[in-house]
Amino acid sequence: YREVLNRNHLQWGTEMGSADVSGFDAEDVLALLTGAIRAERFCDGAFASFARSGAIDRWLRRLKEIDEG
């Protein structure tokens, strides 16, 4: 997932939550989800923070768009 984040010029951490995913493919979005899950391992509440910010919803909506496209 780090390679994908680097390819999209994203730093691992809270910056992932503000990523514009409108042009991301499924692998890119899954890398964000993986990063959010990994962040929880190092910081309790990190995944919840991504959820509260709306990032998880945006990422899942993008995956749905890709699936329907």
Short mmCIF file of N, CA and C in Angstrom, two decimals:
data_model
loop_
_atom_site.label_atom_id
_atom_site.label_comp_id
_atom_site.label_asym_id
_atom_site.label_seq_id
_atom_site.Cartn_x
_atom_site.Cartn_y
_atom_site.Cartn_z
N TYR A 1 0.80 -1.19 0.00
CA TYR A 1 0.00 0.00 0.00
C TYR A 1 0.85 1.27 0.00
N ARG A 2 2.03 1.20 0.57
CA ARG A 2 2.90 2.39 0.60
C ARG A 2 3.35 2.80 -0.79
N GLU A 3 3.62 1.83 -1.65
CA GLU A 3 3.98 2.16 -3.04
C GLU A 3 2.86 2.93 -3.72
N VAL A 4 1.65 2.49 -3.51
CA VAL A 4 0.49 3.15 -4.13
C VAL A 4 0.33 4.55 -3.57
N LEU A 5 0.48 4.71 -2.26
CA LEU A 5 0.38 6.04 -1.67
C LEU A 5 1.46 6.95 -2.24
N ASN A 6 2.68 6.44 -2.33
CA ASN A 6 3.77 7.24 -2.90
C ASN A 6 3.48 7.62 -4.34
N ARG A 7 2.95 6.69 -5.12
CA ARG A 7 2.63 6.95 -6.52
C ARG A 7 1.61 8.08 -6.65
N ASN A 8 0.74 8.20 -5.66
CA ASN A 8 -0.28 9.24 -5.66
C ASN A 8 0.13 10.47 -4.85
N HIS A 9 1.42 10.51 -4.48
CA HIS A 9 2.00 11.64 -3.74
C HIS A 9 1.28 11.89 -2.42
N LEU A 10 0.96 10.81 -1.71
CA LEU A 10 0.31 10.91 -0.42
C LEU A 10 1.24 10.38 0.67
N GLN A 11 1.24 11.05 1.78
CA GLN A 11 1.98 10.59 2.94
C GLN A 11 1.08 9.69 3.77
N TRP A 12 1.66 8.67 4.36
CA TRP A 12 0.91 7.79 5.25
C TRP A 12 0.50 8.59 6.47
N GLY A 13 -0.75 8.52 6.85
CA GLY A 13 -1.23 9.24 8.02
C GLY A 13 -2.47 10.04 7.70
N THR A 14 -2.68 11.11 8.45
CA THR A 14 -3.92 11.87 8.33
C THR A 14 -4.10 12.51 6.96
N GLU A 15 -3.02 12.76 6.24
CA GLU A 15 -3.12 13.35 4.90
C GLU A 15 -3.96 12.49 3.97
N MET A 16 -3.97 11.19 4.21
CA MET A 16 -4.73 10.27 3.36
C MET A 16 -6.21 10.62 3.37
N GLY A 17 -6.71 11.12 4.49
CA GLY A 17 -8.12 11.41 4.63
C GLY A 17 -8.62 12.52 3.74
N SER A 18 -7.72 13.41 3.33
CA SER A 18 -8.13 14.54 2.49
C SER A 18 -7.84 14.30 1.01
N ALA A 19 -7.43 13.11 0.66
CA ALA A 19 -7.09 12.80 -0.73
C ALA A 19 -8.31 12.90 -1.64
N ASP A 20 -8.11 13.51 -2.80
CA ASP A 20 -9.16 13.55 -3.82
C ASP A 20 -9.10 12.21 -4.56
N VAL A 21 -10.07 11.36 -4.33
CA VAL A 21 -10.05 10.01 -4.90
C VAL A 21 -10.84 9.90 -6.19
N SER A 22 -11.31 11.01 -6.72
CA SER A 22 -12.18 10.96 -7.91
C SER A 22 -11.51 10.29 -9.10
N GLY A 23 -10.19 10.35 -9.19
CA GLY A 23 -9.49 9.71 -10.29
C GLY A 23 -8.77 8.43 -9.91
N PHE A 24 -8.96 7.98 -8.69
CA PHE A 24 -8.28 6.79 -8.21
C PHE A 24 -8.93 5.53 -8.76
N ASP A 25 -8.10 4.51 -8.99
CA ASP A 25 -8.64 3.21 -9.35
C ASP A 25 -8.84 2.41 -8.06
N ALA A 26 -9.36 1.20 -8.20
CA ALA A 26 -9.67 0.39 -7.02
C ALA A 26 -8.43 0.10 -6.18
N GLU A 27 -7.31 -0.18 -6.81
CA GLU A 27 -6.09 -0.46 -6.06
C GLU A 27 -5.68 0.74 -5.21
N ASP A 28 -5.82 1.94 -5.76
CA ASP A 28 -5.48 3.15 -5.02
C ASP A 28 -6.37 3.32 -3.80
N VAL A 29 -7.67 3.12 -3.98
CA VAL A 29 -8.61 3.29 -2.88
C VAL A 29 -8.38 2.22 -1.81
N LEU A 30 -8.13 1.00 -2.24
CA LEU A 30 -7.85 -0.07 -1.28
C LEU A 30 -6.57 0.20 -0.49
N ALA A 31 -5.61 0.87 -1.11
CA ALA A 31 -4.38 1.24 -0.40
C ALA A 31 -4.70 2.25 0.70
N LEU A 32 -5.62 3.18 0.44
CA LEU A 32 -6.02 4.13 1.47
C LEU A 32 -6.70 3.41 2.63
N LEU A 33 -7.58 2.49 2.32
CA LEU A 33 -8.25 1.72 3.37
C LEU A 33 -7.25 0.91 4.18
N THR A 34 -6.31 0.30 3.50
CA THR A 34 -5.27 -0.46 4.19
C THR A 34 -4.44 0.45 5.08
N GLY A 35 -4.09 1.62 4.58
CA GLY A 35 -3.34 2.59 5.37
C GLY A 35 -4.10 3.01 6.62
N ALA A 36 -5.40 3.21 6.48
CA ALA A 36 -6.22 3.59 7.64
C ALA A 36 -6.25 2.47 8.68
N ILE A 37 -6.35 1.25 8.22
CA ILE A 37 -6.35 0.10 9.13
C ILE A 37 -4.99 -0.03 9.81
N ARG A 38 -3.92 0.15 9.05
CA ARG A 38 -2.57 0.09 9.64
C ARG A 38 -2.36 1.22 10.64
N ALA A 39 -2.91 2.40 10.35
CA ALA A 39 -2.76 3.53 11.27
C ALA A 39 -3.36 3.20 12.64
N GLU A 40 -4.46 2.46 12.63
CA GLU A 40 -5.11 2.07 13.88
C GLU A 40 -4.18 1.23 14.75
N ARG A 41 -3.33 0.46 14.10
CA ARG A 41 -2.39 -0.39 14.84
C ARG A 41 -1.43 0.45 15.68
N PHE A 42 -1.07 1.62 15.17
CA PHE A 42 -0.08 2.45 15.84
C PHE A 42 -0.71 3.57 16.67
N CYS A 43 -1.96 3.88 16.39
CA CYS A 43 -2.62 4.98 17.10
C CYS A 43 -4.09 4.63 17.32
N ASP A 44 -4.44 4.31 18.55
CA ASP A 44 -5.83 3.97 18.86
C ASP A 44 -6.75 5.12 18.45
N GLY A 45 -7.80 4.78 17.74
CA GLY A 45 -8.77 5.78 17.31
C GLY A 45 -8.51 6.36 15.94
N ALA A 46 -7.42 5.96 15.29
CA ALA A 46 -7.09 6.51 13.98
C ALA A 46 -8.15 6.15 12.95
N PHE A 47 -8.59 4.90 12.94
CA PHE A 47 -9.60 4.49 11.96
C PHE A 47 -10.91 5.25 12.20
N ALA A 48 -11.28 5.41 13.46
CA ALA A 48 -12.49 6.17 13.79
C ALA A 48 -12.37 7.61 13.33
N SER A 49 -11.19 8.16 13.41
CA SER A 49 -10.96 9.53 12.95
C SER A 49 -11.20 9.64 11.45
N PHE A 50 -10.71 8.66 10.69
CA PHE A 50 -10.96 8.65 9.24
C PHE A 50 -12.46 8.52 8.97
N ALA A 51 -13.15 7.73 9.77
CA ALA A 51 -14.60 7.55 9.60
C ALA A 51 -15.34 8.85 9.93
N ARG A 52 -14.98 9.48 11.04
CA ARG A 52 -15.65 10.73 11.43
C ARG A 52 -15.43 11.84 10.41
N SER A 53 -14.28 11.86 9.79
CA SER A 53 -13.97 12.92 8.82
C SER A 53 -14.71 12.72 7.49
N GLY A 54 -15.29 11.53 7.30
CA GLY A 54 -15.99 11.23 6.05
C GLY A 54 -15.12 10.55 5.02
N ALA A 55 -13.84 10.36 5.33
CA ALA A 55 -12.90 9.77 4.37
C ALA A 55 -13.31 8.34 4.01
N ILE A 56 -13.67 7.54 4.99
CA ILE A 56 -14.04 6.15 4.71
C ILE A 56 -15.25 6.11 3.78
N ASP A 57 -16.24 6.96 4.05
CA ASP A 57 -17.42 7.02 3.18
C ASP A 57 -17.04 7.40 1.75
N ARG A 58 -16.17 8.41 1.60
CA ARG A 58 -15.72 8.82 0.25
C ARG A 58 -15.01 7.68 -0.47
N TRP A 59 -14.17 6.97 0.27
CA TRP A 59 -13.42 5.87 -0.34
C TRP A 59 -14.36 4.76 -0.76
N LEU A 60 -15.32 4.42 0.08
CA LEU A 60 -16.26 3.36 -0.26
C LEU A 60 -17.18 3.77 -1.41
N ARG A 61 -17.58 5.03 -1.45
CA ARG A 61 -18.39 5.52 -2.58
C ARG A 61 -17.60 5.41 -3.88
N ARG A 62 -16.29 5.73 -3.82
CA ARG A 62 -15.46 5.64 -5.02
C ARG A 62 -15.37 4.18 -5.48
N LEU A 63 -15.21 3.25 -4.56
CA LEU A 63 -15.17 1.83 -4.93
C LEU A 63 -16.50 1.42 -5.57
N LYS A 64 -17.60 1.92 -5.05
CA LYS A 64 -18.90 1.60 -5.64
C LYS A 64 -19.01 2.17 -7.05
N GLU A 65 -18.53 3.40 -7.27
CA GLU A 65 -18.53 4.01 -8.61
C GLU A 65 -17.73 3.15 -9.58
N ILE A 66 -16.58 2.71 -9.14
CA ILE A 66 -15.72 1.88 -9.99
C ILE A 66 -16.43 0.57 -10.33
N ASP A 67 -17.04 -0.02 -9.32
CA ASP A 67 -17.75 -1.29 -9.51
C ASP A 67 -18.93 -1.15 -10.48
N GLU A 68 -19.62 -0.05 -10.39
CA GLU A 68 -20.78 0.18 -11.25
C GLU A 68 -20.40 0.66 -12.64
N GLY A 69 -19.16 1.17 -12.76
CA GLY A 69 -18.70 1.73 -14.03
C GLY A 69 -18.31 0.68 -14.99
#
